[in-house]
Amino acid sequence: MSPFCACFYALFGINRLRRRGARYRHSLELAAVGEVCPVNPWQTVPELKELRALSTSLGMLSRFGFTVGNHVTLLRNGEEAMPAMLEAIRGAQKSISLCSYIFEAHGIGMKFVEELVLAKDRGVEVRVLVDDAGTRYSWPPITHLLRSRGVMAKRFMPIRFVLRILTMNLRNHRKVMVVDGTTGFTGGMNIRQGNMLEADPSHPVQDMHFKVEGPVVQQLQRVFAEDWAFCSGEVLSGPLWYPTLAPAGEVAAIGVPDGPDEDLELMPKAIFAAISEARHSVRIMTPYFLPPPTLIWALNLAALRGVDVKVLTPRRNNIPFVRWAARTLYPEMLEKGVKIYEADGHFDHSKFMTVDGLWSLVGSTNWDPRSLRLNFEFNLACFDDLLAQELDREFEKKVRNGTLESLAALRSAHWPNGCGMALPVCSCRSCDVLSRQD
């Protein structure tokens, strides 16, 4: 190998984050997770038995273990999620760990600051981790504000000058909060005033978050502890952070972390496994719908074998180019029978997926390249018919306020389709499908 090739490989051919992530995780003495799972969970949870292949796949893919006896509560928009999180902080007695991609230093964000400071003052151990890019949505940066008031706060992978080019996409997009090691919150919601719809914010955002109770909360705590150790060097361990957890419900759940380290591209594999297992229905809600070819093929094949596949994404996107790019992917899926809806109203940042009214995936992952490959994400895979059917009802409610896309509608749109050329002269796959369909 020439010196030039050796240097090129050293710079670009090694996934340094993956190696570093594996090294530091294996060296940490963090609490183990998943010990509460029975030897044969399929015997105690009907949904696990019915979706045996999917549960087996997820159990092999994730480095976490299955837990049973959990309870997951859906929280709609900031009006339900933010008060629930603040109430949990006010009731904290031992510890609070909070990770968010965006944490604004005004509006509802200042209420979080006040409660976190009060918790610290009464002796609660508080740790806050915010992605560096997410600290730039308001001034002063939330981490500076928290530290000035005595709260331990860190930025994830600070962006500095030329290094910004190398780290701009390697962001911590996770949203996780755990109080006293017993009550967790996760989902897609950032701490932003825009989520408080009743306050009529300038940039309103619909969203969903989830309150989690039961043994799987240890996995939320574990993923926070790994990120915190990565940024601060402090290891969070012991009963202060990992108390013994009793069953709180009937949901079987497993955490699915994902990121450009040892968990590289775990989410696309988990999603592929879920689509492949579907026999009756697949429901996908995401603010950004730019799936890779493998997931497009999986959706198409599911629709071709008779599965009712529906995708819901917002018509009004906060990144207009993303919607344009997504619409170039619609024709191939529409042709195979996938139903794609665009929802009207405020921008909807909600993200979840259900299969057969038995299984649901909730968390921070969007269906775009950044989430599926470049960012650090965390999701919960839940086997429970009541939760999945509740999410299906939310999906159908939003679909009623949306528009079903069609090949004819895309063909008659008054803006460029496909690669951006006029349909009669464009020969790309998307435009070819449109040009030969009614």
GROMACS .gro file of C-alpha atoms in nm:
model
  438
    1MET     CA    1   0.000   0.000   0.000
    2SER     CA    2   0.134   0.342  -0.097
    3PRO     CA    3   0.192   0.608   0.172
    4PHE     CA    4  -0.086   0.817   0.018
    5CYS     CA    5  -0.335   0.528   0.037
    6ALA     CA    6  -0.231   0.452   0.394
    7CYS     CA    7  -0.287   0.814   0.498
    8PHE     CA    8  -0.622   0.828   0.316
    9TYR     CA    9  -0.736   0.509   0.490
   10ALA     CA   10  -0.624   0.641   0.829
   11LEU     CA   11  -0.821   0.961   0.779
   12PHE     CA   12  -1.138   0.832   0.611
   13GLY     CA   13  -1.141   0.452   0.616
   14ILE     CA   14  -1.178   0.402   0.990
   15ASN     CA   15  -1.497   0.465   1.183
   16ARG     CA   16  -1.327   0.630   1.482
   17LEU     CA   17  -1.653   0.699   1.663
   18ARG     CA   18  -1.751   0.335   1.632
   19ARG     CA   19  -1.419   0.220   1.774
   20ARG     CA   20  -1.418   0.481   2.048
   21GLY     CA   21  -1.780   0.403   2.139
   22ALA     CA   22  -1.713   0.033   2.172
   23ARG     CA   23  -1.397   0.099   2.375
   24TYR     CA   24  -1.551   0.337   2.629
   25ARG     CA   25  -1.874   0.138   2.671
   26HIS     CA   26  -1.686  -0.183   2.738
   27SER     CA   27  -1.468  -0.008   2.995
   28LEU     CA   28  -1.753   0.146   3.196
   29GLU     CA   29  -1.884  -0.023   3.505
   30LEU     CA   30  -2.246   0.070   3.439
   31ALA     CA   31  -2.549  -0.119   3.564
   32ALA     CA   32  -2.655  -0.415   3.354
   33VAL     CA   33  -3.001  -0.396   3.200
   34GLY     CA   34  -3.258  -0.656   3.113
   35GLU     CA   35  -3.209  -0.894   3.405
   36VAL     CA   36  -3.579  -0.870   3.490
   37CYS     CA   37  -3.674  -1.037   3.164
   38PRO     CA   38  -3.810  -1.390   3.219
   39VAL     CA   39  -3.632  -1.678   3.050
   40ASN     CA   40  -3.918  -1.720   2.801
   41PRO     CA   41  -4.101  -1.384   2.778
   42TRP     CA   42  -4.309  -1.522   2.488
   43GLN     CA   43  -4.502  -1.732   2.740
   44THR     CA   44  -4.615  -1.424   2.939
   45VAL     CA   45  -4.681  -1.166   2.664
   46PRO     CA   46  -4.923  -1.271   2.385
   47GLU     CA   47  -4.792  -1.005   2.145
   48LEU     CA   48  -4.439  -1.144   2.174
   49LYS     CA   49  -4.569  -1.488   2.084
   50GLU     CA   50  -4.772  -1.361   1.789
   51LEU     CA   51  -4.477  -1.159   1.657
   52ARG     CA   52  -4.217  -1.418   1.757
   53ALA     CA   53  -3.988  -1.361   1.456
   54LEU     CA   54  -3.982  -0.984   1.512
   55SER     CA   55  -3.915  -1.015   1.884
   56THR     CA   56  -3.635  -1.262   1.816
   57SER     CA   57  -3.479  -1.029   1.560
   58LEU     CA   58  -3.493  -0.726   1.790
   59GLY     CA   59  -3.354  -0.930   2.078
   60MET     CA   60  -3.056  -1.023   1.860
   61LEU     CA   61  -3.006  -0.674   1.712
   62SER     CA   62  -3.021  -0.462   2.026
   63ARG     CA   63  -2.750  -0.485   2.292
   64PHE     CA   64  -3.028  -0.441   2.549
   65GLY     CA   65  -3.259  -0.718   2.668
   66PHE     CA   66  -3.637  -0.757   2.666
   67THR     CA   67  -3.826  -0.635   2.972
   68VAL     CA   68  -4.185  -0.706   3.066
   69GLY     CA   69  -4.421  -0.532   3.306
   70ASN     CA   70  -4.389  -0.180   3.164
   71HIS     CA   71  -4.644   0.098   3.123
   72VAL     CA   72  -4.620   0.354   2.840
   73THR     CA   73  -4.840   0.667   2.837
   74LEU     CA   74  -4.890   0.876   2.523
   75LEU     CA   75  -4.849   1.253   2.577
   76ARG     CA   76  -4.985   1.479   2.304
   77ASN     CA   77  -4.812   1.809   2.230
   78GLY     CA   78  -4.648   2.033   2.485
   79GLU     CA   79  -4.971   2.082   2.679
   80GLU     CA   80  -4.957   1.720   2.799
   81ALA     CA   81  -4.585   1.642   2.787
   82MET     CA   82  -4.426   1.948   2.945
   83PRO     CA   83  -4.644   1.961   3.262
   84ALA     CA   84  -4.591   1.587   3.314
   85MET     CA   85  -4.214   1.625   3.289
   86LEU     CA   86  -4.211   1.930   3.517
   87GLU     CA   87  -4.426   1.751   3.773
   88ALA     CA   88  -4.182   1.459   3.773
   89ILE     CA   89  -3.890   1.699   3.828
   90ARG     CA   90  -4.073   1.867   4.116
   91GLY     CA   91  -4.128   1.528   4.277
   92ALA     CA   92  -3.767   1.411   4.232
   93GLN     CA   93  -3.599   1.294   4.552
   94LYS     CA   94  -3.269   1.143   4.438
   95SER     CA   95  -3.168   1.195   4.077
   96ILE     CA   96  -3.260   1.356   3.744
   97SER     CA   97  -3.096   1.282   3.410
   98LEU     CA   98  -3.209   1.484   3.109
   99CYS     CA   99  -3.090   1.462   2.750
  100SER     CA  100  -3.239   1.674   2.471
  101TYR     CA  101  -3.138   1.770   2.120
  102ILE     CA  102  -3.283   2.122   2.158
  103PHE     CA  103  -3.334   2.294   2.494
  104GLU     CA  104  -3.431   2.659   2.458
  105ALA     CA  105  -3.341   2.911   2.727
  106HIS     CA  106  -3.676   3.090   2.723
  107GLY     CA  107  -4.048   3.022   2.753
  108ILE     CA  108  -4.120   2.669   2.872
  109GLY     CA  109  -3.746   2.608   2.876
  110MET     CA  110  -3.702   2.859   3.158
  111LYS     CA  111  -3.959   2.671   3.367
  112PHE     CA  112  -3.741   2.361   3.327
  113VAL     CA  113  -3.437   2.562   3.433
  114GLU     CA  114  -3.617   2.686   3.745
  115GLU     CA  115  -3.734   2.339   3.847
  116LEU     CA  116  -3.395   2.179   3.781
  117VAL     CA  117  -3.226   2.445   3.996
  118LEU     CA  118  -3.480   2.392   4.276
  119ALA     CA  119  -3.422   2.016   4.257
  120LYS     CA  120  -3.045   2.068   4.280
  121ASP     CA  121  -3.091   2.301   4.578
  122ARG     CA  122  -3.288   2.038   4.771
  123GLY     CA  123  -3.013   1.780   4.723
  124VAL     CA  124  -3.118   1.598   4.408
  125GLU     CA  125  -2.832   1.488   4.180
  126VAL     CA  126  -2.904   1.657   3.844
  127ARG     CA  127  -2.727   1.591   3.511
  128VAL     CA  128  -2.827   1.766   3.186
  129LEU     CA  129  -2.687   1.684   2.842
  130VAL     CA  130  -2.776   1.892   2.535
  131ASP     CA  131  -2.644   1.850   2.184
  132ASP     CA  132  -2.414   2.135   2.093
  133ALA     CA  133  -2.616   2.221   1.782
  134GLY     CA  134  -2.931   2.229   1.994
  135THR     CA  135  -2.785   2.489   2.230
  136ARG     CA  136  -2.773   2.738   1.942
  137TYR     CA  137  -3.149   2.778   1.906
  138SER     CA  138  -3.161   3.045   2.179
  139TRP     CA  139  -2.934   3.279   2.372
  140PRO     CA  140  -2.772   3.240   2.616
  141PRO     CA  141  -2.685   2.874   2.553
  142ILE     CA  142  -2.883   2.662   2.796
  143THR     CA  143  -2.573   2.482   2.923
  144HIS     CA  144  -2.411   2.815   3.023
  145LEU     CA  145  -2.729   2.919   3.201
  146LEU     CA  146  -2.761   2.592   3.392
  147ARG     CA  147  -2.396   2.586   3.495
  148SER     CA  148  -2.417   2.945   3.617
  149ARG     CA  149  -2.691   2.828   3.854
  150GLY     CA  150  -2.501   2.527   3.981
  151VAL     CA  151  -2.653   2.252   3.765
  152MET     CA  152  -2.413   2.004   3.605
  153ALA     CA  153  -2.468   2.044   3.229
  154LYS     CA  154  -2.265   1.934   2.927
  155ARG     CA  155  -2.272   1.986   2.553
  156PHE     CA  156  -2.252   1.680   2.331
  157MET     CA  157  -1.960   1.700   2.085
  158PRO     CA  158  -1.899   2.077   2.082
  159ILE     CA  159  -1.854   2.214   1.732
  160ARG     CA  160  -1.532   2.411   1.694
  161PHE     CA  161  -1.415   2.584   1.376
  162VAL     CA  162  -1.287   2.339   1.115
  163LEU     CA  163  -1.408   2.040   1.318
  164ARG     CA  164  -1.762   2.152   1.241
  165ILE     CA  165  -1.719   1.999   0.896
  166LEU     CA  166  -1.647   1.660   1.055
  167THR     CA  167  -1.913   1.672   1.329
  168MET     CA  168  -2.207   1.868   1.186
  169ASN     CA  169  -2.402   1.548   1.120
  170LEU     CA  170  -2.290   1.342   1.421
  171ARG     CA  171  -2.548   1.491   1.653
  172ASN     CA  172  -2.715   1.350   1.965
  173HIS     CA  173  -3.080   1.357   1.862
  174ARG     CA  174  -3.200   1.157   2.164
  175LYS     CA  175  -3.469   1.286   2.399
  176VAL     CA  176  -3.451   1.105   2.731
  177MET     CA  177  -3.537   1.207   3.087
  178VAL     CA  178  -3.529   0.978   3.392
  179VAL     CA  179  -3.634   1.083   3.742
  180ASP     CA  180  -3.518   0.886   4.049
  181GLY     CA  181  -3.437   0.598   3.814
  182THR     CA  182  -3.805   0.500   3.815
  183THR     CA  183  -3.994   0.730   3.577
  184GLY     CA  184  -3.877   0.794   3.223
  185PHE     CA  185  -3.977   1.014   2.932
  186THR     CA  186  -3.877   0.968   2.570
  187GLY     CA  187  -4.007   1.041   2.222
  188GLY     CA  188  -3.958   1.313   1.966
  189MET     CA  189  -4.025   1.631   2.164
  190ASN     CA  190  -3.760   1.894   2.224
  191ILE     CA  191  -3.787   2.148   2.505
  192ARG     CA  192  -3.915   2.441   2.297
  193GLN     CA  193  -4.182   2.705   2.328
  194GLY     CA  194  -4.309   2.607   1.984
  195ASN     CA  195  -4.457   2.289   2.137
  196MET     CA  196  -4.693   2.495   2.355
  197LEU     CA  197  -4.971   2.528   2.098
  198GLU     CA  198  -5.221   2.694   2.332
  199ALA     CA  199  -4.974   2.981   2.381
  200ASP     CA  200  -4.993   3.055   2.005
  201PRO     CA  201  -4.617   3.044   1.940
  202SER     CA  202  -4.467   3.201   1.630
  203HIS     CA  203  -4.357   2.859   1.499
  204PRO     CA  204  -4.608   2.602   1.632
  205VAL     CA  205  -4.505   2.237   1.631
  206GLN     CA  206  -4.725   1.934   1.699
  207ASP     CA  207  -4.548   1.641   1.858
  208MET     CA  208  -4.575   1.330   2.074
  209HIS     CA  209  -4.384   1.219   2.381
  210PHE     CA  210  -4.415   0.915   2.608
  211LYS     CA  211  -4.401   0.858   2.982
  212VAL     CA  212  -4.242   0.524   3.064
  213GLU     CA  213  -4.262   0.324   3.386
  214GLY     CA  214  -4.134  -0.022   3.470
  215PRO     CA  215  -3.810  -0.217   3.423
  216VAL     CA  216  -3.732  -0.073   3.078
  217VAL     CA  217  -3.662   0.265   3.243
  218GLN     CA  218  -3.320   0.118   3.328
  219GLN     CA  219  -3.244   0.115   2.956
  220LEU     CA  220  -3.332   0.484   2.921
  221GLN     CA  221  -3.101   0.553   3.214
  222ARG     CA  222  -2.827   0.337   3.065
  223VAL     CA  223  -2.825   0.516   2.729
  224PHE     CA  224  -2.811   0.853   2.909
  225ALA     CA  225  -2.529   0.729   3.135
  226GLU     CA  226  -2.325   0.617   2.833
  227ASP     CA  227  -2.363   0.956   2.664
  228TRP     CA  228  -2.288   1.139   2.988
  229ALA     CA  229  -1.972   0.935   3.047
  230PHE     CA  230  -1.868   1.002   2.688
  231CYS     CA  231  -1.896   1.379   2.742
  232SER     CA  232  -1.792   1.420   3.105
  233GLY     CA  233  -1.597   1.112   3.210
  234GLU     CA  234  -1.830   1.066   3.508
  235VAL     CA  235  -1.981   0.720   3.552
  236LEU     CA  236  -2.335   0.711   3.690
  237SER     CA  237  -2.392   0.388   3.878
  238GLY     CA  238  -2.550   0.242   4.189
  239PRO     CA  239  -2.903   0.256   4.332
  240LEU     CA  240  -2.913   0.636   4.309
  241TRP     CA  241  -2.944   0.595   3.932
  242TYR     CA  242  -3.052   0.231   3.902
  243PRO     CA  243  -3.296   0.136   4.179
  244THR     CA  244  -3.481  -0.195   4.177
  245LEU     CA  245  -3.788  -0.155   3.956
  246ALA     CA  246  -4.119  -0.331   4.007
  247PRO     CA  247  -4.363  -0.412   3.724
  248ALA     CA  248  -4.589  -0.118   3.634
  249GLY     CA  249  -4.800  -0.253   3.347
  250GLU     CA  250  -4.826  -0.516   3.076
  251VAL     CA  251  -4.607  -0.377   2.797
  252ALA     CA  252  -4.306  -0.581   2.682
  253ALA     CA  253  -4.038  -0.339   2.563
  254ILE     CA  254  -3.677  -0.326   2.450
  255GLY     CA  255  -3.460  -0.019   2.394
  256VAL     CA  256  -3.308   0.023   2.049
  257PRO     CA  257  -3.015   0.269   2.052
  258ASP     CA  258  -2.871   0.377   1.720
  259GLY     CA  259  -2.573   0.588   1.620
  260PRO     CA  260  -2.254   0.611   1.411
  261ASP     CA  261  -2.064   0.397   1.662
  262GLU     CA  262  -2.108   0.032   1.760
  263ASP     CA  263  -2.487   0.070   1.707
  264LEU     CA  264  -2.437   0.179   1.345
  265GLU     CA  265  -2.753   0.146   1.131
  266LEU     CA  266  -2.937  -0.054   1.393
  267MET     CA  267  -3.266   0.130   1.332
  268PRO     CA  268  -3.292   0.055   0.958
  269LYS     CA  269  -3.244  -0.314   1.040
  270ALA     CA  270  -3.508  -0.304   1.314
  271ILE     CA  271  -3.754  -0.123   1.087
  272PHE     CA  272  -3.685  -0.368   0.804
  273ALA     CA  273  -3.753  -0.659   1.040
  274ALA     CA  274  -4.082  -0.503   1.152
  275ILE     CA  275  -4.206  -0.440   0.797
  276SER     CA  276  -4.109  -0.793   0.694
  277GLU     CA  277  -4.311  -0.937   0.983
  278ALA     CA  278  -4.628  -0.736   0.906
  279ARG     CA  279  -4.929  -0.937   0.794
  280HIS     CA  280  -5.216  -0.691   0.813
  281SER     CA  281  -5.111  -0.329   0.861
  282VAL     CA  282  -4.818  -0.091   0.882
  283ARG     CA  283  -4.860   0.268   0.999
  284ILE     CA  284  -4.573   0.516   0.976
  285MET     CA  285  -4.578   0.876   1.094
  286THR     CA  286  -4.268   1.086   1.043
  287PRO     CA  287  -4.190   1.455   0.981
  288TYR     CA  288  -3.920   1.369   0.726
  289PHE     CA  289  -3.980   1.080   0.487
  290LEU     CA  290  -3.663   1.004   0.291
  291PRO     CA  291  -3.617   0.629   0.344
  292PRO     CA  292  -3.319   0.444   0.194
  293PRO     CA  293  -3.382   0.204  -0.097
  294THR     CA  294  -3.390  -0.103   0.129
  295LEU     CA  295  -3.681   0.035   0.332
  296ILE     CA  296  -3.862   0.150   0.017
  297TRP     CA  297  -3.835  -0.206  -0.116
  298ALA     CA  298  -3.960  -0.344   0.215
  299LEU     CA  299  -4.265  -0.114   0.208
  300ASN     CA  300  -4.335  -0.198  -0.154
  301LEU     CA  301  -4.311  -0.573  -0.094
  302ALA     CA  302  -4.538  -0.549   0.208
  303ALA     CA  303  -4.801  -0.364   0.004
  304LEU     CA  304  -4.769  -0.615  -0.281
  305ARG     CA  305  -4.839  -0.907  -0.047
  306GLY     CA  306  -5.158  -0.739   0.072
  307VAL     CA  307  -5.047  -0.550   0.384
  308ASP     CA  308  -5.229  -0.217   0.433
  309VAL     CA  309  -4.930   0.021   0.435
  310LYS     CA  310  -4.996   0.385   0.520
  311VAL     CA  311  -4.746   0.668   0.561
  312LEU     CA  312  -4.831   1.009   0.707
  313THR     CA  313  -4.601   1.308   0.674
  314PRO     CA  314  -4.673   1.683   0.705
  315ARG     CA  315  -4.771   1.892   0.405
  316ARG     CA  316  -4.626   2.199   0.576
  317ASN     CA  317  -4.265   2.106   0.645
  318ASN     CA  318  -4.020   2.322   0.839
  319ILE     CA  319  -3.760   2.224   0.578
  320PRO     CA  320  -3.941   2.272   0.243
  321PHE     CA  321  -3.666   2.102   0.043
  322VAL     CA  322  -3.721   1.780   0.237
  323ARG     CA  323  -4.083   1.764   0.124
  324TRP     CA  324  -3.980   1.824  -0.236
  325ALA     CA  325  -3.717   1.550  -0.215
  326ALA     CA  326  -3.964   1.310  -0.049
  327ARG     CA  327  -4.221   1.361  -0.324
  328THR     CA  328  -3.972   1.237  -0.580
  329LEU     CA  329  -3.984   0.901  -0.399
  330TYR     CA  330  -4.364   0.875  -0.388
  331PRO     CA  331  -4.436   0.740  -0.740
  332GLU     CA  332  -4.258   0.408  -0.703
  333MET     CA  333  -4.430   0.339  -0.371
  334LEU     CA  334  -4.773   0.456  -0.488
  335GLU     CA  335  -4.744   0.230  -0.789
  336LYS     CA  336  -4.694  -0.072  -0.560
  337GLY     CA  337  -4.992   0.013  -0.338
  338VAL     CA  338  -4.834   0.208  -0.050
  339LYS     CA  339  -5.075   0.482   0.064
  340ILE     CA  340  -4.905   0.814   0.139
  341TYR     CA  341  -5.086   1.099   0.312
  342GLU     CA  342  -4.977   1.457   0.368
  343ALA     CA  343  -5.133   1.614   0.677
  344ASP     CA  344  -5.255   1.973   0.683
  345GLY     CA  345  -5.229   2.209   0.978
  346HIS     CA  346  -4.930   2.297   1.193
  347PHE     CA  347  -4.601   2.122   1.125
  348ASP     CA  348  -4.618   1.780   1.289
  349HIS     CA  349  -4.293   1.650   1.436
  350SER     CA  350  -4.449   1.326   1.568
  351LYS     CA  351  -4.277   1.000   1.488
  352PHE     CA  352  -4.396   0.645   1.546
  353MET     CA  353  -4.459   0.318   1.366
  354THR     CA  354  -4.705   0.034   1.431
  355VAL     CA  355  -4.742  -0.317   1.292
  356ASP     CA  356  -5.065  -0.522   1.293
  357GLY     CA  357  -5.207  -0.326   1.587
  358LEU     CA  358  -4.972  -0.525   1.815
  359TRP     CA  359  -4.631  -0.358   1.798
  360SER     CA  360  -4.515   0.000   1.806
  361LEU     CA  361  -4.188   0.187   1.774
  362VAL     CA  362  -4.161   0.524   1.949
  363GLY     CA  363  -3.867   0.754   2.002
  364SER     CA  364  -3.647   1.006   1.826
  365THR     CA  365  -3.572   0.852   1.485
  366ASN     CA  366  -3.693   1.020   1.167
  367TRP     CA  367  -3.709   0.840   0.835
  368ASP     CA  368  -3.420   1.030   0.681
  369PRO     CA  369  -3.046   0.967   0.627
  370ARG     CA  370  -2.936   1.176   0.924
  371SER     CA  371  -3.147   0.987   1.174
  372LEU     CA  372  -3.093   0.645   1.017
  373ARG     CA  373  -2.716   0.669   0.986
  374LEU     CA  374  -2.551   0.990   1.110
  375ASN     CA  375  -2.719   1.083   1.439
  376PHE     CA  376  -2.735   0.920   1.781
  377GLU     CA  377  -3.096   0.810   1.840
  378PHE     CA  378  -3.299   0.610   2.091
  379ASN     CA  379  -3.629   0.428   2.043
  380LEU     CA  380  -3.849   0.187   2.233
  381ALA     CA  381  -3.994  -0.117   2.060
  382CYS     CA  382  -4.316  -0.202   2.244
  383PHE     CA  383  -4.522  -0.520   2.217
  384ASP     CA  384  -4.870  -0.424   2.339
  385ASP     CA  385  -5.200  -0.416   2.151
  386LEU     CA  386  -5.353  -0.135   2.360
  387LEU     CA  387  -5.061   0.102   2.295
  388ALA     CA  388  -5.038   0.013   1.924
  389GLN     CA  389  -5.411   0.058   1.874
  390GLU     CA  390  -5.407   0.392   2.055
  391LEU     CA  391  -5.135   0.509   1.818
  392ASP     CA  392  -5.335   0.374   1.523
  393ARG     CA  393  -5.632   0.586   1.635
  394GLU     CA  394  -5.408   0.893   1.655
  395PHE     CA  395  -5.283   0.812   1.307
  396GLU     CA  396  -5.633   0.784   1.161
  397LYS     CA  397  -5.739   1.107   1.332
  398LYS     CA  398  -5.451   1.290   1.166
  399VAL     CA  399  -5.515   1.119   0.832
  400ARG     CA  400  -5.867   1.265   0.829
  401ASN     CA  401  -5.707   1.610   0.821
  402GLY     CA  402  -5.476   1.514   0.539
  403THR     CA  403  -5.470   1.437   0.168
  404LEU     CA  404  -5.409   1.098   0.006
  405GLU     CA  405  -5.143   1.137  -0.260
  406SER     CA  406  -5.192   0.985  -0.604
  407LEU     CA  407  -4.992   0.946  -0.921
  408ALA     CA  408  -5.243   1.164  -1.105
  409ALA     CA  409  -5.212   1.442  -0.847
  410LEU     CA  410  -4.832   1.434  -0.862
  411ARG     CA  411  -4.841   1.443  -1.240
  412SER     CA  412  -5.065   1.751  -1.245
  413ALA     CA  413  -4.876   1.941  -0.974
  414HIS     CA  414  -4.770   2.294  -1.072
  415TRP     CA  415  -4.411   2.246  -0.961
  416PRO     CA  416  -4.133   2.025  -1.097
  417ASN     CA  417  -4.144   1.655  -1.018
  418GLY     CA  418  -3.880   1.386  -1.012
  419CYS     CA  419  -3.535   1.522  -1.081
  420GLY     CA  420  -3.674   1.871  -1.147
  421MET     CA  421  -3.714   1.850  -1.526
  422ALA     CA  422  -4.047   1.873  -1.704
  423LEU     CA  423  -4.220   1.536  -1.709
  424PRO     CA  424  -4.237   1.485  -2.088
  425VAL     CA  425  -3.857   1.504  -2.130
  426CYS     CA  426  -3.740   1.360  -1.799
  427SER     CA  427  -3.633   0.995  -1.803
  428CYS     CA  428  -3.570   0.938  -1.430
  429ARG     CA  429  -3.752   0.649  -1.260
  430SER     CA  430  -3.997   0.869  -1.066
  431CYS     CA  431  -4.102   1.075  -1.365
  432ASP     CA  432  -4.122   0.768  -1.587
  433VAL     CA  433  -4.376   0.612  -1.350
  434LEU     CA  434  -4.580   0.933  -1.346
  435SER     CA  435  -4.576   0.979  -1.723
  436ARG     CA  436  -4.726   0.637  -1.790
  437GLN     CA  437  -4.995   0.640  -1.520
  438ASP     CA  438  -5.338   0.800  -1.513
   0.00000   0.00000   0.00000
